[in-house]
Coordinates of C-alpha atoms in Angstrom, one line a residue:
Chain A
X1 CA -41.5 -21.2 30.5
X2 CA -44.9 -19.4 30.5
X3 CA -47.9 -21.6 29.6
X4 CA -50.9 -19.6 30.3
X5 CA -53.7 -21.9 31.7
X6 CA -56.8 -20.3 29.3
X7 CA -54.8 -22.0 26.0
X8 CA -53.5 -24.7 27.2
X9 CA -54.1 -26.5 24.9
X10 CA -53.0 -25.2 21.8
X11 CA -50.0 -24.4 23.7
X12 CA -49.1 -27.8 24.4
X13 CA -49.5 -28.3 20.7
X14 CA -47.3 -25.4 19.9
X15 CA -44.8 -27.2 22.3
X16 CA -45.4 -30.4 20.3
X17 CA -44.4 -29.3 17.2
X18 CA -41.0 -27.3 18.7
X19 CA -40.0 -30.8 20.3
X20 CA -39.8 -32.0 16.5
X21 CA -36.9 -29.6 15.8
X22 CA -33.8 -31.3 16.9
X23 CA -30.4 -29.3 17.3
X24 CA -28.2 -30.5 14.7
X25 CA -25.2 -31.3 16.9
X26 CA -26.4 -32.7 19.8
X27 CA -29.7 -34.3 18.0
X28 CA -31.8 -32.9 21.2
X29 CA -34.9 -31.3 20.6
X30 CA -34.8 -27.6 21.1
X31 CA -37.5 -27.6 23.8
X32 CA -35.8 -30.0 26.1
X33 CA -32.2 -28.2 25.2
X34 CA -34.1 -25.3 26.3
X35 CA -33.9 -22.7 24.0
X36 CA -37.7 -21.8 23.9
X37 CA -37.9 -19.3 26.9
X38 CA -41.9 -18.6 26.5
X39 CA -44.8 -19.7 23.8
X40 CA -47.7 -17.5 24.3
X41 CA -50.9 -18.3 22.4
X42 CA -53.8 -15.7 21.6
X43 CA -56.1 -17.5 19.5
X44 CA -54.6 -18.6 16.2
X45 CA -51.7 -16.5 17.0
X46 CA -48.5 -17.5 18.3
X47 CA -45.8 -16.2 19.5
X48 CA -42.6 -17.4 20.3
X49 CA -39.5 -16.5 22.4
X50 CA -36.6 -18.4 21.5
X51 CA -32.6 -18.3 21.7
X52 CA -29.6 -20.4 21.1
X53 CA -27.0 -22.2 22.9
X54 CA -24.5 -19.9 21.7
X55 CA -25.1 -16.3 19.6
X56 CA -22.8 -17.5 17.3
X57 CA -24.1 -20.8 16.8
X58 CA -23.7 -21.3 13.5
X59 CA -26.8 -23.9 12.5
X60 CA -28.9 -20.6 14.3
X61 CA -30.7 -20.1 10.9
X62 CA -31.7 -23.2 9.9
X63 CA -33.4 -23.5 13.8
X64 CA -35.4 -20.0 13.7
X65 CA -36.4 -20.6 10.3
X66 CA -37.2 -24.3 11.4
X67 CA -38.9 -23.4 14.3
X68 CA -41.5 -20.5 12.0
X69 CA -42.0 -23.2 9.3
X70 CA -43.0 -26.0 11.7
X71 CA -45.8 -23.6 13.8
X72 CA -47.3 -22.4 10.5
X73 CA -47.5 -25.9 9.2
X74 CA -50.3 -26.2 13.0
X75 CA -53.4 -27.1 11.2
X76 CA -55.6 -23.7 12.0
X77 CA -52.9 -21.3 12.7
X78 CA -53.2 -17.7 12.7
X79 CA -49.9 -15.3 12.5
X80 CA -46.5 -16.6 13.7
X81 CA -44.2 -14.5 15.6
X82 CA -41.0 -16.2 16.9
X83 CA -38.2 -13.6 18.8
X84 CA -34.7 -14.9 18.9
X85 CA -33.4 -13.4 22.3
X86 CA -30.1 -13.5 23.6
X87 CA -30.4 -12.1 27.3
X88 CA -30.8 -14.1 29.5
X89 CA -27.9 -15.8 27.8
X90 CA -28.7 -19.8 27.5
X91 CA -26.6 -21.9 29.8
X92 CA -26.3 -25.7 30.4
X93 CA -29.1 -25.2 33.9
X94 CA -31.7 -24.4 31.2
X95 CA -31.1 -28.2 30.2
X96 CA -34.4 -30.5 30.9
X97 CA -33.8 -33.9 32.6
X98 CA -34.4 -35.6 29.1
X99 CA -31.2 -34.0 27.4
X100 CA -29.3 -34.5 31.2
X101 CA -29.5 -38.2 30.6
X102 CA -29.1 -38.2 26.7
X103 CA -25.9 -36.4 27.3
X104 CA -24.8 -38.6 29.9
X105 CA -24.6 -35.5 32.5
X106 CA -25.5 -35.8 36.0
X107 CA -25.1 -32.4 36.8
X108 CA -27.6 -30.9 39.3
X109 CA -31.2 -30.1 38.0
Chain B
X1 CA -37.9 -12.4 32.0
X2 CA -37.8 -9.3 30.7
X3 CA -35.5 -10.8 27.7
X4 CA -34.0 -8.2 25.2
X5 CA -34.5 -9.0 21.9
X6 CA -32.6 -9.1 19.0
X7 CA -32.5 -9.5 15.3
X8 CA -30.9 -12.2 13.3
X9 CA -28.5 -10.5 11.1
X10 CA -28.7 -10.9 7.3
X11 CA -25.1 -11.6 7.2
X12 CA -25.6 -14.3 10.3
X13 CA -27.9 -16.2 8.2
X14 CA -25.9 -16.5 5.3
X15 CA -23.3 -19.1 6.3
X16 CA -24.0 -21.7 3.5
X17 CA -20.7 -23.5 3.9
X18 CA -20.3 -23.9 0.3
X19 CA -16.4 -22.6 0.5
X20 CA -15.4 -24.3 3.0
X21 CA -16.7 -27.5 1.5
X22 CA -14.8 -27.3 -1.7
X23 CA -12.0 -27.2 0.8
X24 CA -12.9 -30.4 2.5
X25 CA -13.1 -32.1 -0.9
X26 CA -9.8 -31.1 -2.2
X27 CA -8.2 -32.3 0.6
X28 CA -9.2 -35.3 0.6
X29 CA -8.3 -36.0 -2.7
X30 CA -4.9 -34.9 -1.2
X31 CA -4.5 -37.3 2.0
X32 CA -5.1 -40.1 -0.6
X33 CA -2.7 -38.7 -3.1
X34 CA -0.2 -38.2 -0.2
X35 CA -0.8 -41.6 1.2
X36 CA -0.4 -43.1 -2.2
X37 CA 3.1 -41.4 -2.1
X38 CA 4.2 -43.6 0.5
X39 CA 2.7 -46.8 -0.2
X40 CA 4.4 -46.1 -3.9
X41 CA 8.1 -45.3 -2.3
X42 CA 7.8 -46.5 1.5
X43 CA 11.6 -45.7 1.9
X44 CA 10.5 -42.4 1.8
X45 CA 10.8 -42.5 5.3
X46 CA 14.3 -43.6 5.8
X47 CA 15.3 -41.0 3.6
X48 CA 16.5 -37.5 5.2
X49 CA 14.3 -35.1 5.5
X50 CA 15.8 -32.5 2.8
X51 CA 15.6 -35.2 0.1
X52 CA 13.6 -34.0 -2.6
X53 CA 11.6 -36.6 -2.9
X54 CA 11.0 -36.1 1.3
X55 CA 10.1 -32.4 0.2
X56 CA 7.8 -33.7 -2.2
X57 CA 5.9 -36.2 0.4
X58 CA 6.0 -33.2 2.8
X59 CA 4.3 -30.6 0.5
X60 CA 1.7 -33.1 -0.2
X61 CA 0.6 -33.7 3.1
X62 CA 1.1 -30.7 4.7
X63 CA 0.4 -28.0 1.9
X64 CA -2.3 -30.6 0.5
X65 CA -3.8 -32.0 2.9
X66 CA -3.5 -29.8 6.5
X67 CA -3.2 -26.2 5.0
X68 CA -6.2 -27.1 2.5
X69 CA -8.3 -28.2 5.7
X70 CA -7.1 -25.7 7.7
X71 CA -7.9 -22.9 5.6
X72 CA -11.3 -24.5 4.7
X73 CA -12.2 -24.5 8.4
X74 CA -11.1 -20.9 8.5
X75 CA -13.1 -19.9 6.1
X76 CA -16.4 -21.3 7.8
X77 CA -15.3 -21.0 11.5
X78 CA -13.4 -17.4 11.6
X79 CA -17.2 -15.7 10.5
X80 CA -18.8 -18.1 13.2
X81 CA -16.6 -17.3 16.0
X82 CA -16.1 -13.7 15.2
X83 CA -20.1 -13.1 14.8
X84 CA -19.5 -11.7 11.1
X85 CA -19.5 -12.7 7.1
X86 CA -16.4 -13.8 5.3
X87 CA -15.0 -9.8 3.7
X88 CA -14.7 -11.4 0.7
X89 CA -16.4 -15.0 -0.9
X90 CA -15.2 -14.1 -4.4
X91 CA -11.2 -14.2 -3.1
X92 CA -12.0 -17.6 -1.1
X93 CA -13.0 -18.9 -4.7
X94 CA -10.0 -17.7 -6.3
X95 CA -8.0 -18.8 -3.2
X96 CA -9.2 -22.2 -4.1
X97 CA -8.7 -22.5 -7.7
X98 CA -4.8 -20.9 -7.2
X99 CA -4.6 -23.5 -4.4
X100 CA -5.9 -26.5 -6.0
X101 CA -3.7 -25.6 -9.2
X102 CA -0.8 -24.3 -7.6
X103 CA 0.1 -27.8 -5.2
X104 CA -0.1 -30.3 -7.6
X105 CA 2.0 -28.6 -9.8
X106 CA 4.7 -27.7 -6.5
X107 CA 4.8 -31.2 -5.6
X108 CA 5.7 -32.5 -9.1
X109 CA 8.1 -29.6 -9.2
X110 CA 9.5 -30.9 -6.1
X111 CA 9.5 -34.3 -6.6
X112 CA 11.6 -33.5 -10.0
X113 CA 13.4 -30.9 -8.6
X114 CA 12.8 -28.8 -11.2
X115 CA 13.6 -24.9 -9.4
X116 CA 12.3 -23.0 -12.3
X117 CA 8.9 -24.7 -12.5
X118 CA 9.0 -24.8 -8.4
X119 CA 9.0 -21.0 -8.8
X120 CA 5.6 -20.7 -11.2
X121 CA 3.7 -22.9 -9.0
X122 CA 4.9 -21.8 -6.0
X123 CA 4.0 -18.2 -7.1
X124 CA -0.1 -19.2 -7.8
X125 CA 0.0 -21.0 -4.4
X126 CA 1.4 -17.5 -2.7
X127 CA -1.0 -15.6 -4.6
X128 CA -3.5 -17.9 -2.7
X129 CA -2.5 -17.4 0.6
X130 CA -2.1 -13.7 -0.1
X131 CA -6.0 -13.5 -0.8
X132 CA -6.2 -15.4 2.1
X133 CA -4.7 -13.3 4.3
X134 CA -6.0 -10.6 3.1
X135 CA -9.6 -12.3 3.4
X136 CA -8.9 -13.9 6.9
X137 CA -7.6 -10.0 8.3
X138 CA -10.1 -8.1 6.8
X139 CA -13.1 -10.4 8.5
X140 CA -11.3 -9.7 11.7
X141 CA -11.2 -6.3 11.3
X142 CA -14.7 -5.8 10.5
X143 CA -16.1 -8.1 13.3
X144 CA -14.5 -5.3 15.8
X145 CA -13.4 -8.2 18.2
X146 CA -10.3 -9.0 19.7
X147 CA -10.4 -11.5 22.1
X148 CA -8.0 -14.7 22.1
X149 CA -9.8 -16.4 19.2
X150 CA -9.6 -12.9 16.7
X151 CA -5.7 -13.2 17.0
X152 CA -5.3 -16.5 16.5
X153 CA -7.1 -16.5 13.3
X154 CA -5.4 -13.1 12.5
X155 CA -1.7 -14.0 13.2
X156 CA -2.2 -17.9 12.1
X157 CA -3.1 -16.3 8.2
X158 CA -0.2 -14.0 8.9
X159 CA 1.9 -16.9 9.7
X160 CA 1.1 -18.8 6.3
X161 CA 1.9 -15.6 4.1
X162 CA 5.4 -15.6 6.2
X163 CA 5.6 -19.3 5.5
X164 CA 4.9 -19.3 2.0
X165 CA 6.8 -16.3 1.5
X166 CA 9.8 -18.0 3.3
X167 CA 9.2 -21.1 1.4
X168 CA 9.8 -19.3 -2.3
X169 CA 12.6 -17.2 -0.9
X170 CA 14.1 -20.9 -0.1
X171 CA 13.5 -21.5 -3.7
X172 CA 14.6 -18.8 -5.3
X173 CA 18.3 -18.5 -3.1
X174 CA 18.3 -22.4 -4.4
X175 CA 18.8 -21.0 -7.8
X176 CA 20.5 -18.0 -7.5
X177 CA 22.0 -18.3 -4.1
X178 CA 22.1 -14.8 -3.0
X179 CA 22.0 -15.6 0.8
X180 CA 24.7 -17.5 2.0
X181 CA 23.4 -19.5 4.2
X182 CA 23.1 -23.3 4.4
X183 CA 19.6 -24.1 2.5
X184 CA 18.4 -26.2 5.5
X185 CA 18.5 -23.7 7.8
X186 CA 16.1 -22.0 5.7
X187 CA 14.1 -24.8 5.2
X188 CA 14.0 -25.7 9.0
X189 CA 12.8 -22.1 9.8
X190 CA 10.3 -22.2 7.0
X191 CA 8.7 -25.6 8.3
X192 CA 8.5 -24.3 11.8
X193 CA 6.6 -20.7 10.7
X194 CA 4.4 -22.9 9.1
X195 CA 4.0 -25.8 11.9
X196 CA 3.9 -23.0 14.8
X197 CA 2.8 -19.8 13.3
X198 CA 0.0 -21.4 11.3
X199 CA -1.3 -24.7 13.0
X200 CA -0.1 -24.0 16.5
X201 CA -1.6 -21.0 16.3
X202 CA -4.9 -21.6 14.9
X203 CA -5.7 -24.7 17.5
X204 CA -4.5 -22.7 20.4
X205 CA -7.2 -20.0 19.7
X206 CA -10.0 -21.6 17.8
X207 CA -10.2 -25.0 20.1
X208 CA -11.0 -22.8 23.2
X209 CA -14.2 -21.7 20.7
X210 CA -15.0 -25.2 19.3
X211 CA -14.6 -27.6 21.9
X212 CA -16.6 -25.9 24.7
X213 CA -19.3 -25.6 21.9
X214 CA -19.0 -28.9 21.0
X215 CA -18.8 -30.6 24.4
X216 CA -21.3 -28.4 26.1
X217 CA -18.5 -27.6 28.3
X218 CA -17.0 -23.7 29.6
X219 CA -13.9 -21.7 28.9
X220 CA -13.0 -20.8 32.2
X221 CA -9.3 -20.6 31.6
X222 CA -8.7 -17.7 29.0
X223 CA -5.8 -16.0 31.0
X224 CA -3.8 -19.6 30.6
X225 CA -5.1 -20.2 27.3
X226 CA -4.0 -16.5 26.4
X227 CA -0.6 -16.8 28.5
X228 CA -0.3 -20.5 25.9
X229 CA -0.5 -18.5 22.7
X230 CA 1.5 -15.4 23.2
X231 CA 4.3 -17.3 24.6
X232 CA 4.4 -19.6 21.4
X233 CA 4.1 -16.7 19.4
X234 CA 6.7 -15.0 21.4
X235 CA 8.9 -18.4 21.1
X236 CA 8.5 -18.5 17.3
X237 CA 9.5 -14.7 16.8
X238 CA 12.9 -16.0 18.3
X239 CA 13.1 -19.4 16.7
X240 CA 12.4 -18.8 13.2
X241 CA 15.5 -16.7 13.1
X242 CA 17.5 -18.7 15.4
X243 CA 17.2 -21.9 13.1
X244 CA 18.3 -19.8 10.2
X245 CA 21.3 -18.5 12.0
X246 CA 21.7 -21.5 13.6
X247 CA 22.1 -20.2 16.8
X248 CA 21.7 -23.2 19.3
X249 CA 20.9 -21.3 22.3
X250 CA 18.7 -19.4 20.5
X251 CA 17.0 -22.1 18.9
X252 CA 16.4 -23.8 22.2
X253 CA 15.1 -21.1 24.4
X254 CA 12.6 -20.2 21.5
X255 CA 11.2 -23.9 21.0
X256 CA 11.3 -24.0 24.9
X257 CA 9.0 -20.8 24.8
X258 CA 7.0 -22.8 22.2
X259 CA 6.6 -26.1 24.3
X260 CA 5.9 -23.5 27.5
X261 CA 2.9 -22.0 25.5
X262 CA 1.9 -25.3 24.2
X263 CA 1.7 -26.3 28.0
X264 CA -0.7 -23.5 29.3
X265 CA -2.9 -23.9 26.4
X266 CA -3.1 -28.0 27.0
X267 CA -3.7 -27.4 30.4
X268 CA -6.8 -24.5 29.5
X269 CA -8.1 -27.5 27.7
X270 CA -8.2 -29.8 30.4
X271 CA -10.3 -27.3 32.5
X272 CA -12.5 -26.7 29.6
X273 CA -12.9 -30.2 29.5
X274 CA -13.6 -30.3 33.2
X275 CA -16.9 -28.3 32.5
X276 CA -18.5 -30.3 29.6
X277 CA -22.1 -31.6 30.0
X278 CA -21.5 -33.6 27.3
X279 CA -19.4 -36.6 28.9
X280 CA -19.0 -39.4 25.8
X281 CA -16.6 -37.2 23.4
X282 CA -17.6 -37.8 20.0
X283 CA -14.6 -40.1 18.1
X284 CA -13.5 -36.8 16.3
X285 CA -13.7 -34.6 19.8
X286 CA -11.1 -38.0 20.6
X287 CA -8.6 -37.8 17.8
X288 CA -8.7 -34.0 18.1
X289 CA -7.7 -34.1 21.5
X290 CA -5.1 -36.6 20.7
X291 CA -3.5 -34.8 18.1
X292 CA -3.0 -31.9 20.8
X293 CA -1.3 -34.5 22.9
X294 CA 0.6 -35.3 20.4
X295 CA 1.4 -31.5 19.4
X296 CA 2.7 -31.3 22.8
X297 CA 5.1 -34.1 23.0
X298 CA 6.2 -32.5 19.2
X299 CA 7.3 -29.1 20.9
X300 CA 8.9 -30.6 24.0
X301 CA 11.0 -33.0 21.5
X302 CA 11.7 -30.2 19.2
X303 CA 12.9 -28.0 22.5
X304 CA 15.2 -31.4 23.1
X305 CA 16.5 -31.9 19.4
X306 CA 17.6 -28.3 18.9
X307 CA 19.8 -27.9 22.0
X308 CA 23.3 -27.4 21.4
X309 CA 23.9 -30.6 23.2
X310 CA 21.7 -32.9 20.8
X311 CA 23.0 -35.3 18.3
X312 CA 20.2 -35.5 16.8
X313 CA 19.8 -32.9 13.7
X314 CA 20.4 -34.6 10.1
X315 CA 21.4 -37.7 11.9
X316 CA 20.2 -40.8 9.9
X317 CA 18.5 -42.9 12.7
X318 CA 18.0 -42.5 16.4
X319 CA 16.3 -39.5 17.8
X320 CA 16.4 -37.0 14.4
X321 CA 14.9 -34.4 12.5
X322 CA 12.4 -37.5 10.8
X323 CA 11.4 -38.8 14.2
X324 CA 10.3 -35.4 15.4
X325 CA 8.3 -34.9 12.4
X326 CA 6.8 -37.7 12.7
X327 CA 5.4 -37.2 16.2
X328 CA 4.9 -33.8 14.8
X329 CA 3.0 -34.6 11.6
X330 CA 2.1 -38.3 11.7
X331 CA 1.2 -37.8 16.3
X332 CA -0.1 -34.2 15.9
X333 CA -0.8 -32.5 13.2
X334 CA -2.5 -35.7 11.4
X335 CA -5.4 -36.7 14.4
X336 CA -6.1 -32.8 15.6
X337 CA -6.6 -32.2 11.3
X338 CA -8.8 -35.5 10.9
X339 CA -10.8 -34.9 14.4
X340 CA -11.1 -31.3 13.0
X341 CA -12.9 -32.7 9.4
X342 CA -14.8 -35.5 11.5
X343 CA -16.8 -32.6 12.9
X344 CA -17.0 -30.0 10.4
X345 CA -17.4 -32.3 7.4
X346 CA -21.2 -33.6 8.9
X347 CA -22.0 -30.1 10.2
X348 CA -21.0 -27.7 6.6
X349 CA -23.5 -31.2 5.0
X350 CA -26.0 -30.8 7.2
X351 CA -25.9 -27.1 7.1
X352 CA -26.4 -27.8 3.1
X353 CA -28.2 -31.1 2.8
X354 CA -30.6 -30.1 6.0
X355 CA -30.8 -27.2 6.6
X356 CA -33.4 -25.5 4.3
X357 CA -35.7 -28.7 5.7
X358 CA -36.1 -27.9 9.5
X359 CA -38.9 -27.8 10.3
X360 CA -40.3 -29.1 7.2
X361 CA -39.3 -32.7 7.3
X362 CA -37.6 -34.9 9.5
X363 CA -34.0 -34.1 9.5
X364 CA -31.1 -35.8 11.2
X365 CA -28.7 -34.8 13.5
X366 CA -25.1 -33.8 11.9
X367 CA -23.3 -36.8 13.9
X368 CA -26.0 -38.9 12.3
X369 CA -24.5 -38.8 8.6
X370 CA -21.4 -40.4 9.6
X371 CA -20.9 -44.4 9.6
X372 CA -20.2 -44.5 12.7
X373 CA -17.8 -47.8 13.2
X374 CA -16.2 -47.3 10.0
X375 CA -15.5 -43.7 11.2
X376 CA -14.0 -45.2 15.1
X377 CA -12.1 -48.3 13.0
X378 CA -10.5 -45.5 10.7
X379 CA -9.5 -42.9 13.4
X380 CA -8.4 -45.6 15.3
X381 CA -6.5 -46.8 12.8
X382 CA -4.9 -43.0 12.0
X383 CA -4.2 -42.5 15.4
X384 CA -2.2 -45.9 16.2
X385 CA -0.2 -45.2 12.9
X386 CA 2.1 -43.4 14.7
X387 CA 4.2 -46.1 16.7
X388 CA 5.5 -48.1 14.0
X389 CA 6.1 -45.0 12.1
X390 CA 8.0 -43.4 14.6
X391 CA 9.7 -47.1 15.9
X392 CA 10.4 -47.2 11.7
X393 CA 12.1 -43.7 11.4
X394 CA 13.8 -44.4 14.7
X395 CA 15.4 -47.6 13.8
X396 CA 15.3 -46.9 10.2
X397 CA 13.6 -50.3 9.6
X398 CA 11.9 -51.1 6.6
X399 CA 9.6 -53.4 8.4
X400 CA 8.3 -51.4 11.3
X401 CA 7.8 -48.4 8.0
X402 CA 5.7 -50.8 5.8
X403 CA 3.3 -51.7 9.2
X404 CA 3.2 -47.6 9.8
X405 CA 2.3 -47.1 6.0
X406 CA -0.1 -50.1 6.2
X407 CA -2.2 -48.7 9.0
X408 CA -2.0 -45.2 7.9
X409 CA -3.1 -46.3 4.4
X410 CA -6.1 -48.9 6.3
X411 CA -6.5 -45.5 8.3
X412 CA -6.5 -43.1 5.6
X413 CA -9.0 -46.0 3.5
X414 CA -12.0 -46.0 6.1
X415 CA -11.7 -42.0 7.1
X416 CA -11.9 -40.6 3.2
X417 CA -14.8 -43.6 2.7
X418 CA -16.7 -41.8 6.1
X419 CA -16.1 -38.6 4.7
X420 CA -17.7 -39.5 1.1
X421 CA -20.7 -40.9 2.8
X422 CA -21.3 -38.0 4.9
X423 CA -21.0 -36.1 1.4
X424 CA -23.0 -38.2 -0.1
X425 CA -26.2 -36.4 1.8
X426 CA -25.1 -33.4 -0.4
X427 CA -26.9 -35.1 -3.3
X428 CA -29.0 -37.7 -1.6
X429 CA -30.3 -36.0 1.9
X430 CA -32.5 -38.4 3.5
X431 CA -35.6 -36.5 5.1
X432 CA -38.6 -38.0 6.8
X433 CA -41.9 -36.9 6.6
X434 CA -43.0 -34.0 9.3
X435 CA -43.8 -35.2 12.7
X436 CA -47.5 -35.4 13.0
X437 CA -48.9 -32.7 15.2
X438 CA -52.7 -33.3 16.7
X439 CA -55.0 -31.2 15.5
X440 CA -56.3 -28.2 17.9
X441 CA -59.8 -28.7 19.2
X442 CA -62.2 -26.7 17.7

């Protein structure tokens, strides 16, 4: 996860806003399920690299739109650019401690 | 990371589930008509299982009820797993209209035994499964895959055409017998194209695809899973004749293929299950899994009951054709169906009801639009039907098939009432106002 240091802190507001889209089967937000690979901020302008649990994932519409519609609604943002990526492939390691213990998984971090 | 990026396709984005959902709402109307059936005429039960009015009860159910499901979840889960769009929306609508006109009419037929009018309905029903077929093929073709998961949805819609094709062949040599051979051997081979080719089938592909998904877990196992199916299907290429020649040995080495494939795929599942991340299974992860115990018990007494050796056959009472289908129907076929629904029901509503909202509003997850004790006191409830049922049709006693009808109906009561109130989101979604966001300093 890239968080440059310079925009900190609309970054952490852009990562506020993705932890308010929850993953319609598990109910984990997509940040701790891991799907956002990078958020890169350039002064109203976001951008966005994103991917899902599973290319096929069926609800994987809903979440891209989601995850566009909940950045421009960031009081004072400029363009929104969010890439849905596929390689690296998501897997279960990319899981933050949060959704471990929501999951009941005690897996190694 | 040096990620490489892709594109969401336009057909990707379309799933709206709308299909599939007119599925799920038709059959449920069905599991209450079918339960109705037997809280109307509980000796149903007792009665063999070529009685008309046991051909009847047996149409409703399983053409009603699973098929309806089944095909439903085909229609929404065969573009998922494949990574494509359904070939053709416009045949999965007239696939349901034919469908939902076609059953009622075969089980009233049925029930009155009336051959000719059998025939009409049966033929909408066929033309049905045709487009379904056709449909169901056609989205494998185009998705260019052809892994473990593209067969199974492939051969299972193959399996349905034979099955329904079978079934009006039955019919038809009913009325003008022009195949001389003893109608329930026909009928036995029909029911097991359709129990094997169809449901088998499906679950021994499209589980490997759903449950890792569901359970965070891995598919680690596709060799065994693979080696499961194609000795099933191998099995049922030699037992569907078999049972209509009645050859015992036959018979036996083909359902003994059947409960070999059944084996490898079960134990596929229990290494997928190994792997999950997600360790409390949700209650329809539970039933599903089950109902594929119970599937597997169903093909190694069906192995049992068709060796030459068996007494069981048309015998009334004991070990017979009605216990096996029983374990088969009310122990397999019933909880892997209703786990099935538990999960696609919430998720095709969500998809709906929630959907458009992310990131909008506050929107729940899709396990959240269940009630969730009514939903474990219902599934509990279908799956502990069973034992009296089966102790019922063993015994042939009237009480033991009144407490099975009474706990299938309680069962059957509290699932249908979940399902409406997931459904109800449809028309009532419940979304919270946008999490607040700080504003950026200026």
């Amino acid at each position: 996860m890239n968080e440059s240091t310079e925009t900190k802190l609309d970054t952490e507001q852009v990562w506020e806003a993705l932890r308010s889209i929850p993953d319609p089967e598990f109910g984990i937000n997509i940040v701790d399920l891991g799907l956002i690979y990078s958020v890169d901020c350039n002064g109203a302008d976001v951008s966005v690299v994103m991917t899902l649990t599973t290319p096929t994932c069926p609800s994987g519409s809903w979440i891209h739109e989601g995850t566009k519609e909940a950045l421009k609604a960031l009081p004072g943002i400029g363009e929104v650019n969010v890439a849905m990526v596929f390689d690296p492939a998501w897997s279960t390691a990319m899981l933050s401690q949060e959704a471990r213990q929501q999951l009941g998984w005690k897996g190694e971090s | 990371m040096a990620p490489g990026r892709t594109s969401l396709s336009g057909g990707w984005l379309a799933v709206q589930g709308r299909l599939p959902l007119a599925f799920m709402g038709l059959a449920l109307v069905w599991i209450v008509v079918g339960t109705l059936m037997l809280l109307a005429v509980p000796s149903l039960l007792a009665l063999p299982h070529s009685h008309p009015h046991v051909v009847a009860l047996t149409h409703a159910w399983v053409l009603g009820f699973f098929v309806t499901v089944a095909c439903g979840a085909v229609y929404q889960l065969a573009p998922v797993a494949l990574g494509t769009t359904l070939a053709n929306e416009r045949y999965g609508w007239w696939h349901f209209w034919l469908h939902a006109t076609g059953v009622p009419g075969m089980v009233v037929s049925f029930w009155l035994w009336d051959l000719e009018l059998l025939g009409h309905f049966g033929f909408l029903v066929a033309i049905g499964i045709v487009l379904f077929t056709v449909n169901t093929c056609q989205t494998v073709k185009r998705s260019g895959r052809r892994h473990l998961v593209a067969w199974s949805v492939g051969a299972s819609a193959l399996w349905l055409l034979t099955t329904v094709l079978m079934g009006l062949l039955l019919a038809a040599n009913r009325h003008w017998l022009f195949i001389p051979v003893d109608p329930i051997f026909l009928l036995r081979a029909h029911a097991h194209l359709g129990l094997i080719g169809f449901f088998v089938a499906l679950l021994q592909g499209v589980s490997f695809q759903l449950i890792p998904m569901f359970t965070l877990g891995e598919m680690r196992e596709w060799r065994w899973a693979g080696a499961g199916f194609w000795t099933s299907q191998g099995g049922l290429v030699v037992l569907a004749p078999a049972l209509v020649f009645h050859h015992g040995v036959l018979s036996m080495l083909g359902a003994a293929a059947v409960a070999v494939g059944v084996t490898f795929s079960s134990l596929a599942m229990v290494r997928a299950l190994d792997t999950r991340k997600k360790r409390a299974l949700d209650p329809g992860v539970r039933l599903f899994l089950f109902g594929g115990v119970g599937v597997w018990i169903a093909a190694v007494a069906g192995a049992v009951l068709v060796a030459p050796w068996s007494a069981g056959g048309s015998a009334s009472g004991g070990f017979n054709a009605m216990v096996y289908a029983v374990i088969a129907i009310v122990g397999g076929l019933l909880p892997c169906i209703a786990g099935m629904m538990c999960k696609i029901v919430p998720f095709l509503t969500w998809m709906r009801a929630y959907g458009p909202h992310v990131g909008r509003g506050r929107t729940p997850s899709a396990g959240a639009l269940t009630l969730p004790r009514i939903e474990r006191l219902g599934l509990a409830l279908l799956a502990v039907a069973v034992v009296p049922l089966l102790v019922g049709a063993w015994t042939l006693s009237d009480v033991w098939i009144k407490a099975g009808i009474g706990t299938l109906a309680a069962g059957v009561a509290l699932f249908t009432a979940d399902m409406l109130g997931v459904m109800r989101h449809l028309w009532r979604p419940q979304i919270g106002a946008p999490v607040a966001v700080r504003a950026a300093k200026s």
